[in-house]
XYZ file of C-alpha atoms in Angstrom:
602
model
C 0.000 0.000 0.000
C 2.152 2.743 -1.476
C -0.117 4.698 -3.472
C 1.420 8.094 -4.893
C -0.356 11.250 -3.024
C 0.207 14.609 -5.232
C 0.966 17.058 -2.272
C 0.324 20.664 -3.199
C -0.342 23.434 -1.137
C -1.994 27.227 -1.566
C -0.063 30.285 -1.949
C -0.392 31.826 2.065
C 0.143 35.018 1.157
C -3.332 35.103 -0.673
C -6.204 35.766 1.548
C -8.145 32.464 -0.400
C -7.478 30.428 -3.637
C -9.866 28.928 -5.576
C -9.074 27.188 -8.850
C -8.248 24.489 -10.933
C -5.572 23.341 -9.304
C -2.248 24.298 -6.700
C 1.294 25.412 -6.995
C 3.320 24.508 -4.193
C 5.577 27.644 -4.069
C 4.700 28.979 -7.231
C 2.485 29.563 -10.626
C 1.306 26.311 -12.014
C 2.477 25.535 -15.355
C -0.903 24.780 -17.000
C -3.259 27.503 -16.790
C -7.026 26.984 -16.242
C -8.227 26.418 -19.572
C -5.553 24.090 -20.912
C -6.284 21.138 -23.411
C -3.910 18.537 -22.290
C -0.618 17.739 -20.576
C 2.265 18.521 -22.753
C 3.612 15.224 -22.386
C 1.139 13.309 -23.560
C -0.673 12.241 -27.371
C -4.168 13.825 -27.058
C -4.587 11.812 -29.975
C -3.083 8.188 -29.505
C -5.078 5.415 -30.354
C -7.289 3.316 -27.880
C -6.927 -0.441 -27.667
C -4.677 -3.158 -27.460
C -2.950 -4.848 -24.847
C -0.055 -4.019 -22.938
C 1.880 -7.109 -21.216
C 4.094 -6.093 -18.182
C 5.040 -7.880 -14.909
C 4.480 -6.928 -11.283
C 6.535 -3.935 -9.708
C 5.961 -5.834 -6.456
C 8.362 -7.975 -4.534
C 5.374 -10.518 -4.147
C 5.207 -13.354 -5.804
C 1.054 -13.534 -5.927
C -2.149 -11.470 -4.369
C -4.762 -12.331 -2.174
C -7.023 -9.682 -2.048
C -8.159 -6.678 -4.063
C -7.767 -4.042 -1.200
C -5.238 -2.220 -1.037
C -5.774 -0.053 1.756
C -5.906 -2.702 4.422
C -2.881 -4.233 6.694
C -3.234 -7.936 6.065
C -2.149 -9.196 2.815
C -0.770 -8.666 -0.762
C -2.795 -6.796 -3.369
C -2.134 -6.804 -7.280
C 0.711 -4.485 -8.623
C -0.961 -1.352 -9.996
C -4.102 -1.999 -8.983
C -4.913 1.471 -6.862
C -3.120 3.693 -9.147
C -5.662 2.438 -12.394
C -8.980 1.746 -10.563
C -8.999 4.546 -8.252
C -9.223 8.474 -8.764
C -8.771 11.313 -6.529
C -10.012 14.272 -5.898
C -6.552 16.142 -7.879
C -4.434 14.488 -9.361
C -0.515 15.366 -10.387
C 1.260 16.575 -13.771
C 4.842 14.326 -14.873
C 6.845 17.649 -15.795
C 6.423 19.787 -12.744
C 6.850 19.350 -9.110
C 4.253 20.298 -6.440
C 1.535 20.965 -8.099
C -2.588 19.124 -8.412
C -4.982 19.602 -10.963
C -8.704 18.847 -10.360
C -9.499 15.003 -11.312
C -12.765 14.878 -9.648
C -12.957 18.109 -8.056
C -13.629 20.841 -10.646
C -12.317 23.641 -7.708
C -10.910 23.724 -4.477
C -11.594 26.550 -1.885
C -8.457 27.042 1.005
C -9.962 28.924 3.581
C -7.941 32.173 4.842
C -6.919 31.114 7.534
C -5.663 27.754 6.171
C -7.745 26.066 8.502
C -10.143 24.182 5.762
C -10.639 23.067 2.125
C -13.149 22.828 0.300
C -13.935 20.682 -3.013
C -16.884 21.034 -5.460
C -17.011 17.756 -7.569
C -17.451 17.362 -11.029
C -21.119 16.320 -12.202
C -20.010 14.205 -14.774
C -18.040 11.729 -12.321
C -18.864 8.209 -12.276
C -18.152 5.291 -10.710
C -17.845 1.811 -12.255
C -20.810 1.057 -11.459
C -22.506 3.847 -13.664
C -23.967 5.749 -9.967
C -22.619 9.394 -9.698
C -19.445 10.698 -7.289
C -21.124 11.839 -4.070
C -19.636 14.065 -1.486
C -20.907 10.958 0.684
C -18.730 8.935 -0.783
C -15.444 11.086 -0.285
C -16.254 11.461 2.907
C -17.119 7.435 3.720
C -13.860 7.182 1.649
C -12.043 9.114 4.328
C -13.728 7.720 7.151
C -12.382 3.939 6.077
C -9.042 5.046 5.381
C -8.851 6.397 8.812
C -10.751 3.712 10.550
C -8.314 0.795 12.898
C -8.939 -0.901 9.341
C -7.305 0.632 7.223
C -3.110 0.536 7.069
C -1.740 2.925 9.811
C 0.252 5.398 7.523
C -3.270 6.772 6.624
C -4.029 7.941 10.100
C -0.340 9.443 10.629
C -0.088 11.109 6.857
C -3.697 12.706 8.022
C -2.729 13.216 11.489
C -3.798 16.887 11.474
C -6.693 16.396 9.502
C -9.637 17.444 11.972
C -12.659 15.637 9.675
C -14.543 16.346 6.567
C -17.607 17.548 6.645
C -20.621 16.933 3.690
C -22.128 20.413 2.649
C -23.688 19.740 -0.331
C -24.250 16.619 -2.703
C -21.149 17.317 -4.517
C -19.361 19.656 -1.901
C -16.842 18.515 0.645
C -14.917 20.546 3.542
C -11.774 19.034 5.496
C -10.860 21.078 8.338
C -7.549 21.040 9.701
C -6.440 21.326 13.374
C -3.687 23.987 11.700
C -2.059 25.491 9.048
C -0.627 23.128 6.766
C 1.374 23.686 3.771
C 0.550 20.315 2.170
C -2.722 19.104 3.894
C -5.313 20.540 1.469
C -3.862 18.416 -1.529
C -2.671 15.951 0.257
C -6.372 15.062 1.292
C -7.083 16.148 -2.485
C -4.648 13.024 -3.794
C -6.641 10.379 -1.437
C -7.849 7.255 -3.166
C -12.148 7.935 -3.544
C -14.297 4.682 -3.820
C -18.004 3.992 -3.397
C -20.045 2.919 -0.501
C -21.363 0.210 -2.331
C -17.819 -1.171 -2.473
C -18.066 -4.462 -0.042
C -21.835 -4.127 0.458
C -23.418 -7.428 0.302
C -27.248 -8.254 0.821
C -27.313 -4.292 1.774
C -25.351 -4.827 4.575
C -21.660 -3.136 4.330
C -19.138 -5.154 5.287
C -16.068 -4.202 7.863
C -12.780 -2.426 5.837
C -11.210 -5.215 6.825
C -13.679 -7.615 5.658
C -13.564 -6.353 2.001
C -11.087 -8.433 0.226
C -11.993 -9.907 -2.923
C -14.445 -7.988 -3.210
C -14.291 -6.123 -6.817
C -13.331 -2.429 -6.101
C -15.818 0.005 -7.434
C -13.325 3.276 -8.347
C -13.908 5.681 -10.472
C -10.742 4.902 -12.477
C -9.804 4.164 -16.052
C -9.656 0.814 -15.541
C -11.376 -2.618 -13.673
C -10.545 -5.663 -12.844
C -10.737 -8.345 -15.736
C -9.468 -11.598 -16.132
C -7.596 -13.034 -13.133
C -5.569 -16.010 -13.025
C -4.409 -16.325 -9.164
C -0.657 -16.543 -8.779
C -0.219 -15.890 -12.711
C -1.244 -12.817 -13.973
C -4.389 -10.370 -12.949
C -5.705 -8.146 -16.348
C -7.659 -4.705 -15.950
C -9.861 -3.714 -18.962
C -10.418 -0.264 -19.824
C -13.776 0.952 -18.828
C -15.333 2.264 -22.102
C -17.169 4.315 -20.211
C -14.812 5.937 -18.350
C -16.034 9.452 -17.156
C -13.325 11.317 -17.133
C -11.897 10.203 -20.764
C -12.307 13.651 -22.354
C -10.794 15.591 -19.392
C -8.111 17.350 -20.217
C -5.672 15.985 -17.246
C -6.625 12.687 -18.465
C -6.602 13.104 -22.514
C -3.896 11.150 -24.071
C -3.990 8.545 -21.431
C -5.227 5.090 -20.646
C -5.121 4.276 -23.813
C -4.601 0.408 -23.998
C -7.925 -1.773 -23.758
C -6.136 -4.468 -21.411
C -2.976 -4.149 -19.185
C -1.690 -7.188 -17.742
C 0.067 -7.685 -15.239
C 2.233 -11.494 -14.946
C 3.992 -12.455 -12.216
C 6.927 -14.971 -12.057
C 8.453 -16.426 -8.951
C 12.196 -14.783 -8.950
C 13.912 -12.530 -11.318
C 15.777 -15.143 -13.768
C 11.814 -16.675 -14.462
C 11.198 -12.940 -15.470
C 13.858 -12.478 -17.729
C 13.600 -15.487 -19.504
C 9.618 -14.993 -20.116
C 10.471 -12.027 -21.258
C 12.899 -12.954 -24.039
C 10.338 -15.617 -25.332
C 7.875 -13.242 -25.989
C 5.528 -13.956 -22.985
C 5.158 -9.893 -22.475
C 6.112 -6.658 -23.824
C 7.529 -4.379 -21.180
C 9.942 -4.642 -17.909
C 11.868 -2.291 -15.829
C 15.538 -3.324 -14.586
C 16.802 -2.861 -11.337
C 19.583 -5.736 -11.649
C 22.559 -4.048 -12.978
C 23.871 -6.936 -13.513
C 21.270 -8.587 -15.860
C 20.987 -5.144 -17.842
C 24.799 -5.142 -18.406
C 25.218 -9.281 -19.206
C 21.619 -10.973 -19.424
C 19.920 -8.703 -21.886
C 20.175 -10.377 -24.848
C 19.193 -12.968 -26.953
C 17.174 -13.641 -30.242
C 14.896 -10.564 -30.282
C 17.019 -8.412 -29.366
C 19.135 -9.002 -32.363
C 16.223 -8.711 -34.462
C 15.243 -5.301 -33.005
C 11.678 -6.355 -32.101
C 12.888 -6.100 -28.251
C 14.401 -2.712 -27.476
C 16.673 -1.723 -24.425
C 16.904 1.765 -23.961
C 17.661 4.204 -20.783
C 15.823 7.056 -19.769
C 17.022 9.604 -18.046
C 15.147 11.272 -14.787
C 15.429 14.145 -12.694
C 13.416 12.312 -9.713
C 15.105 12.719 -6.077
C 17.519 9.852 -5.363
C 15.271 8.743 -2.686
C 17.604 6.610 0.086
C 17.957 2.835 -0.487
C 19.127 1.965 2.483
C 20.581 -1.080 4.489
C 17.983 -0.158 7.913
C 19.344 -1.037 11.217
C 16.701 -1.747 13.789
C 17.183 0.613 16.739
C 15.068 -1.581 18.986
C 17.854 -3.995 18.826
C 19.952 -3.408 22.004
C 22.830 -4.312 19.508
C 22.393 -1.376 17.469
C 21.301 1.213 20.180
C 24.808 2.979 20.485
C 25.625 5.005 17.303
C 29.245 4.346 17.508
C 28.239 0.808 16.483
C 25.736 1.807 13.638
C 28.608 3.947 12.139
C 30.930 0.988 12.624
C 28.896 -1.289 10.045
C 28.161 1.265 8.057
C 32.316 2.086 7.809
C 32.338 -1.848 6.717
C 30.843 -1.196 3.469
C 33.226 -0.794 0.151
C 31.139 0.664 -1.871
C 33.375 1.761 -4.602
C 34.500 -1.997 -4.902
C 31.296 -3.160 -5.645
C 30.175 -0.255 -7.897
C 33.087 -1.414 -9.922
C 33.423 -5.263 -9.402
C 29.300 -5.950 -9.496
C 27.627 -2.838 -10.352
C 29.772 -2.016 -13.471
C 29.598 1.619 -12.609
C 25.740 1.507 -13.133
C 25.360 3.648 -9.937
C 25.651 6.625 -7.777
C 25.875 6.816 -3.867
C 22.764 7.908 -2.427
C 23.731 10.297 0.999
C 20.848 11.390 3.241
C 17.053 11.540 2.138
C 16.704 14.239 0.066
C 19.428 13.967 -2.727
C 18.758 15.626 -6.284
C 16.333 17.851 -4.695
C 16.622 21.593 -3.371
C 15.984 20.116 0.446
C 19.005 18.811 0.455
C 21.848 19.743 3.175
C 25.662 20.358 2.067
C 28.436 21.909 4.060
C 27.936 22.997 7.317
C 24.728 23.866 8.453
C 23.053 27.763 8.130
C 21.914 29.828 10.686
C 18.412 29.271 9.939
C 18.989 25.557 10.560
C 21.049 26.274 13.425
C 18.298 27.925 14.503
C 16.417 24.959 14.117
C 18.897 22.536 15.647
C 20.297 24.343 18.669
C 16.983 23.689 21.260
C 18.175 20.132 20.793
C 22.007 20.032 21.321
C 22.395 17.452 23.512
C 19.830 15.276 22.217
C 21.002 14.788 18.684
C 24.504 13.730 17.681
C 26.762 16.815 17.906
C 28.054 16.109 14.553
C 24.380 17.071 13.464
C 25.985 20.690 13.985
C 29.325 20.303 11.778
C 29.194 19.454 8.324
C 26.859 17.207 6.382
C 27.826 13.324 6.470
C 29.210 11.945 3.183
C 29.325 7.492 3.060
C 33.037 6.576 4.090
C 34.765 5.945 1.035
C 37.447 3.340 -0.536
C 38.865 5.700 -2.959
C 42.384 7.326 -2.202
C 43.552 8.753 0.074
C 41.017 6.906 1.941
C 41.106 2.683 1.950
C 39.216 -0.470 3.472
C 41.799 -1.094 5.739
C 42.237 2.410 7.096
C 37.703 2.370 7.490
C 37.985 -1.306 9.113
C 40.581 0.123 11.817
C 38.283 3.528 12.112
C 35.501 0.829 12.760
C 37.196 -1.396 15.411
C 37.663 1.970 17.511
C 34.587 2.626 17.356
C 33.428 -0.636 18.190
C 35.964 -0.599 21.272
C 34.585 2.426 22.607
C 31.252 1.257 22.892
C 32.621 -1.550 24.620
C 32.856 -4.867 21.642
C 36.081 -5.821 21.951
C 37.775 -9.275 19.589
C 38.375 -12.390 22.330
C 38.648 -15.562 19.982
C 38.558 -14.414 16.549
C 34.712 -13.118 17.474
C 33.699 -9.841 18.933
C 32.132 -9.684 22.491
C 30.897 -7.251 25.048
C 31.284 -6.770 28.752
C 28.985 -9.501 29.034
C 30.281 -12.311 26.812
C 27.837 -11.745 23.626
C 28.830 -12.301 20.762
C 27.804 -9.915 17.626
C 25.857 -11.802 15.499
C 22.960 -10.112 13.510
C 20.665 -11.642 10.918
C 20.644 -10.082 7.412
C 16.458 -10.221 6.447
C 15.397 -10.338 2.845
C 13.116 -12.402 0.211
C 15.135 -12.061 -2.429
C 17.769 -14.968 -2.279
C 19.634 -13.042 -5.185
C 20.389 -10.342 -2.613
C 23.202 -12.866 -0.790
C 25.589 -12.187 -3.657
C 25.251 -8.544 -3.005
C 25.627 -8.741 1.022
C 28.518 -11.203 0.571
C 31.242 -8.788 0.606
C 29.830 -6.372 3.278
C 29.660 -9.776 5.546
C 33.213 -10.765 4.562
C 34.396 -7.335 5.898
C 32.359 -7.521 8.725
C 33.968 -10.844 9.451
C 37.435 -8.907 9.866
C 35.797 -7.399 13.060
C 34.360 -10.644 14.665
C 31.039 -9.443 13.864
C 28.926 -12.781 12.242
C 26.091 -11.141 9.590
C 23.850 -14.024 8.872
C 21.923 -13.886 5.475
C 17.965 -15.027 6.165
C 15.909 -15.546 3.191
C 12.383 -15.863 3.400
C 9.256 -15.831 1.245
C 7.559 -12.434 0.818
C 4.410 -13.541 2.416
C 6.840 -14.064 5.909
C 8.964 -11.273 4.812
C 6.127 -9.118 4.686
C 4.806 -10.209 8.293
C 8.159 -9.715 9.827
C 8.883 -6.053 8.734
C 4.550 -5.028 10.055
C 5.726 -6.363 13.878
C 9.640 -5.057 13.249
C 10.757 -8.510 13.970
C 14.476 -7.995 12.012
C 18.150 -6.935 12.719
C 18.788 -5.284 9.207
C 16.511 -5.452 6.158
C 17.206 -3.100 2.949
C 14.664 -0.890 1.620
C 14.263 1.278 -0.996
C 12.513 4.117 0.042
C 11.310 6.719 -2.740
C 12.286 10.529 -2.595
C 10.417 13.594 -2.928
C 10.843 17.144 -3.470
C 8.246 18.554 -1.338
C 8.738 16.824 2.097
C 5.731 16.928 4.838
C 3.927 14.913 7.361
C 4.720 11.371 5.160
C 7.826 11.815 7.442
C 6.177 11.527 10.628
C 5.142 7.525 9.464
C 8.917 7.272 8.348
C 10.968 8.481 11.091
C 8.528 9.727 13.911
C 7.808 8.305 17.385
C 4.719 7.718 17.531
C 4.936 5.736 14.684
C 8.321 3.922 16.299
C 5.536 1.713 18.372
C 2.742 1.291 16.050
C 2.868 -1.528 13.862
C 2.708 -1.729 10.205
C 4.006 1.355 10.432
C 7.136 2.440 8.161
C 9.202 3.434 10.685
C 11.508 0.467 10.159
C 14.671 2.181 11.890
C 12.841 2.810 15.127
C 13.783 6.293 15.499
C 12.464 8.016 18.551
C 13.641 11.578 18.760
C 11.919 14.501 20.444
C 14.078 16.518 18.173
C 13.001 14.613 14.659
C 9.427 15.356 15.833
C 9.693 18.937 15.752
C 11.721 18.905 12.795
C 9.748 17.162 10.734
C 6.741 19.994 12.520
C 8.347 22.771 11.476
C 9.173 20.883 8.063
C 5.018 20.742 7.845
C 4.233 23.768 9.212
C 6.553 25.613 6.372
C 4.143 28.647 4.883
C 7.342 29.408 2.688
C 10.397 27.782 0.780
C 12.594 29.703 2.423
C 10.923 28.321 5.783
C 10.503 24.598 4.557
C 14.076 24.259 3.794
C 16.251 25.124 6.649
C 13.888 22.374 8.281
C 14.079 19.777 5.747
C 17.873 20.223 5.634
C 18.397 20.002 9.497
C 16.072 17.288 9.709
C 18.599 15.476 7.124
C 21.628 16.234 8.998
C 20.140 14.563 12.417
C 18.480 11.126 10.634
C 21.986 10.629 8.285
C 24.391 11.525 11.928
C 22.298 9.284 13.550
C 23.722 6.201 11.325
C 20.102 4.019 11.530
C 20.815 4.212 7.833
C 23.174 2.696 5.723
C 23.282 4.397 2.609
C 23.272 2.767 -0.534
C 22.824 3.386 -4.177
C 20.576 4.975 -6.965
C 20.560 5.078 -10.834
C 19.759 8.387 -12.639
C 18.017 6.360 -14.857
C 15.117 4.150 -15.884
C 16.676 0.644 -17.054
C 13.584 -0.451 -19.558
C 13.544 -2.656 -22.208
C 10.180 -3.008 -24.577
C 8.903 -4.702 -27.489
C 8.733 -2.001 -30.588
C 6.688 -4.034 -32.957
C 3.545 -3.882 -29.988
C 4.154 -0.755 -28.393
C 4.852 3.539 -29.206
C 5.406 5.841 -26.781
C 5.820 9.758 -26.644
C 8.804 11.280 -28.156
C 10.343 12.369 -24.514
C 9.851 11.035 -21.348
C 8.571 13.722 -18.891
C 11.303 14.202 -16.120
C 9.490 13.391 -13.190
C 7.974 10.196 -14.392
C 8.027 6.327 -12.791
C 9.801 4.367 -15.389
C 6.671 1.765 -16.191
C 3.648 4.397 -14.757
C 4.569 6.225 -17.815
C 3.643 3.439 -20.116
C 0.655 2.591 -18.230
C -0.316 6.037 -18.564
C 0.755 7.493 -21.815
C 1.923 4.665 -24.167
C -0.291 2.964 -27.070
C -0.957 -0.175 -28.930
C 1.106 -0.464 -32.129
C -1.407 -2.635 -33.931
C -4.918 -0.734 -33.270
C -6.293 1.090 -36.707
C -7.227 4.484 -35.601
């Protein structure tokens, strides 16, 4: 349950703004009256079928919801059933354009906003949008039901109140810089959704039920554990619309799913489907090949972003009493030879990601200004004092720097926090030896951990690799059961409350949450408060960089790697695309969205 929210935000220093849609900081791009999105074909063809496999880690699904804890749901499934009040443009950042809302109202006081749906909205069901149903909508998603990151993304949400059949208000319990679209990017579905013999069935109860969206697209042909296909609603309402012209243009999208990654590159060079995304720089560089490739009916190509780096990490779990002391965090992390495995296994393919906002304007460099000293100095004491020197960068192989010179920096460390090497193993004060378990349910992974475990090995410290199945996987990381997992966790460049579920306190204890470090920081809190609370850029990032500089000093990250590109290859003879990629677009979600069927006679 990752489903993109499109956070924008009124101008404050307007008394009120109604229109068609929100800058974040400034003018939007598109003005009211515009026909389509520049990036798109207004007039590409409809039909077809476009083949892909799952984005997800899962090998299968088991339900259809994907807003509850329990369980797996399809890959794509809320991004093509599902609209939203506003929804978000691929070639600017920050900014919403009404999807079902034709206007939005923010109050002057910031305090509420209001949204006046379109008349012509329509669920799949043929029965119109209500107001009732954005508001039941937003009652489920914040009900115990419903996956926690809801309730702590819309922690300052006060309610919504119903004024009219198509009019909606959410009040806030403050001035927000990102609330108004951030409730205006929530996931809208109808009350009939789960009902059965008129009775309504509990959130958590609806599970195979069909989802009735609003969306381009429902569920089709399903085939459990092999592939799930969503048809293109002829009907669609919204079809015409200008943020939605050009788009959803194939008749079918399916969506297989193979059990590991070699299965899914070898279906893919028979022909068994049309498009995949790479993450394996190791099968892009060697294993793309083959028989139609050399024909030219496959195609690999790059494409080049300008999305924020996000921060893969390796995440060490802070409720460990092994990783409590941050001399010992920084001690694995100095363990890591990046460069060496860039070279030897990447095949330069990469670029280290440092802290959480990289490639955007939030992020910290140098030492840290006096508005985010500002920001930091009530909490000296209570966040590492490095927090107030200059911005971490990942230790480094590359001269004058060297393994051996990190691995000695590493066992002083270690000393001082009181592991010292008796018997070729490293102990503490009270005879335990370090051994930590390595989670993951990819079994590919073990070739990458291999060397960070061999130099971890040269301190006495045992890293044990666990493989598991995703389903287990998956239950593990919801009740924080692990030592250190890896995640990839996606960037942004307008940074709000989403934090709070990543790195705050309250959401340290509550489960399912995705605080996976465990951080618990009085100081985080209000950083990632005043980050929220930002009526200005030049007020949002002072508190976005200092908020960096304490999570990446704190070490309950080890940073890893990004690629400044998309790795895709596709079939040519099935599929066209746009000339140009926009820049802020999500490598397959682009083809879902914008590309066509080769073979459908306009």
């Amino acid at each position: 349950m990752r489903r993109l929210f499109f956070l924008v935000v009124l101008c404050w220093i307007n008394p009120v703004w109604a229109a068609h849609g929100y800058a974040l900081w400034g003018d939007l791009k598109y003005p009211s009256n515009f026909a389509h999105f520049d990036y798109v074909n207004p007039v590409a063809p409809k039909g077809g079928e476009l083949r892909l496999v799952s984005n997800l880690r899962v090998s299968t699904f088991d339900k259809y919801n994907p807003f509850t804890i329990k369980g797996s749901a399809p890959a794509y499934l809320s991004d093509v059933m599902f609209d939203s009040l506003l929804t978000g443009a691929l070639d600017e950042t920050g900014s919403g354009y009404g999807l079902l809302a034709q206007d939005v109202v923010v109050s002057p006081d910031g305090l509420a906003a209001t949204f006046t749906l379109r008349p012509e909205a329509r669920f799949h069901n043929g029965k119109p949008v209500w107001a009732a149903d954005v508001k039941y909508s937003f009652d489920m998603l914040m009900s115990p039901y419903a996956s926690p990151a809801f309730k702590t993304l819309l922690d300052d949400v006060a309610g919504l109140d119903v004024l009219a059949e198509r009019t909606v208000r959410y009040r806030f319990k403050k001035p927000n810089r990102e609330l108004p679209l951030t409730v205006g990017g929530l996931p809208v579905f109808s009350r009939d959704w789960g009902v059965d013999n008129g009775k309504p069935k509990r959130f958590d109860e609806i599970v195979t039920d069909h989802p009735i969206g609003s969306g381009p697209y429902k569920i089709g042909p399903v085939r459990f554990g092999k592939d799930i296909t969503y048809v293109r609603d002829p009907n669609y309402w919204a079809k015409d619309l200008n943020v939605r012209l050009g788009t959803a243009n194939f008749d079918r999208i399916t969506v297989k799913i193979y059990k590991d990654g070699t299965a899914r590159l070898e279906a893919l060079k028979a022909g068994e489907f049309d498009l995949m995304r790479f993450f394996s720089a190791g099968d892009w560089a060697r294993r793309v090949n083959g028989k139609r490739f050399d024909t030219g009916e496959l195609v690999k190509r790059e494409y080049r972003h300008r999305l924020p780096t996000g921060f893969q990490s390796y995440v060490l779990n802070t409720r460990r009493d092994r990783f409590k002391d941050v001399r010992v965090r920084q001690a694995l992390a100095l363990a890591l030879d990046y460069e060496w495995m860039n070279r030897q296994m990447f095949y330069n393919a990469y670029q280290r990601v440092n802290g959480l906002f990289g490639n955007t304007a939030c992020q910290a460099s140098g030492l840290p200004s006096a508005p985010e000293l500002a920001l930091l100095e009530p909490w000296r004491g209570q966040v590492p004092d490095a927090a107030f020197g200059a911005m971490t960068q990942p230790p480094s192989t590359e001269a004058p720097s060297s393994l051996r010179a990190n691995l000695r920096q590493a066992q002083a460390l270690l000393k001082a926090a009181g592991w010292q090497v008796q018997a070729g193993q490293l102990r503490n004060a009270q005879g335990q030896v370090f051994e930590v378990e390595y989670l993951d349910s990819n079994e590919g992974s073990a070739r990458v951990v291999t060397p960070w475990a061999r130099n971890l090995e040269k301190l006495g410290i045992t890293l044990k690799f666990r493989p598991v199945d995703f389903a287990l996987y998956q239950q593990r990381l919801q009740k924080f059961d692990f030592d250190i997992t890896s995640l990839a966790y996606g960037g942004t460049h307008n940074p709000g409350q989403e934090y709070a579920d990543l790195f705050g306190s309250q959401a340290a204890d509550q489960e399912d949450s995705g605080n996976m470090s465990g951080m618990k920081s009085p100081a985080v809190d209000a950083l990632i408060a005043a980050m929220t609370r930002a009526k200005t850029q030049a007020d949002l990032l002072p508190a976005c960089r200092a908020l960096e500089r304490v999570i990446t000093h704190s070490h309950v990250l080890i940073p890893q790697w990004s690629a400044p590109t998309h790795r895709m290859v596709f079939n040519q003879h099935r599929l066209d695309q746009p000339a140009q990629m926009p820049p802020y677009a999500q490598g397959e979600s682009w083809a879902i969205d914008t590309w066509w069927a080769k073979d459908v006679v306009r």
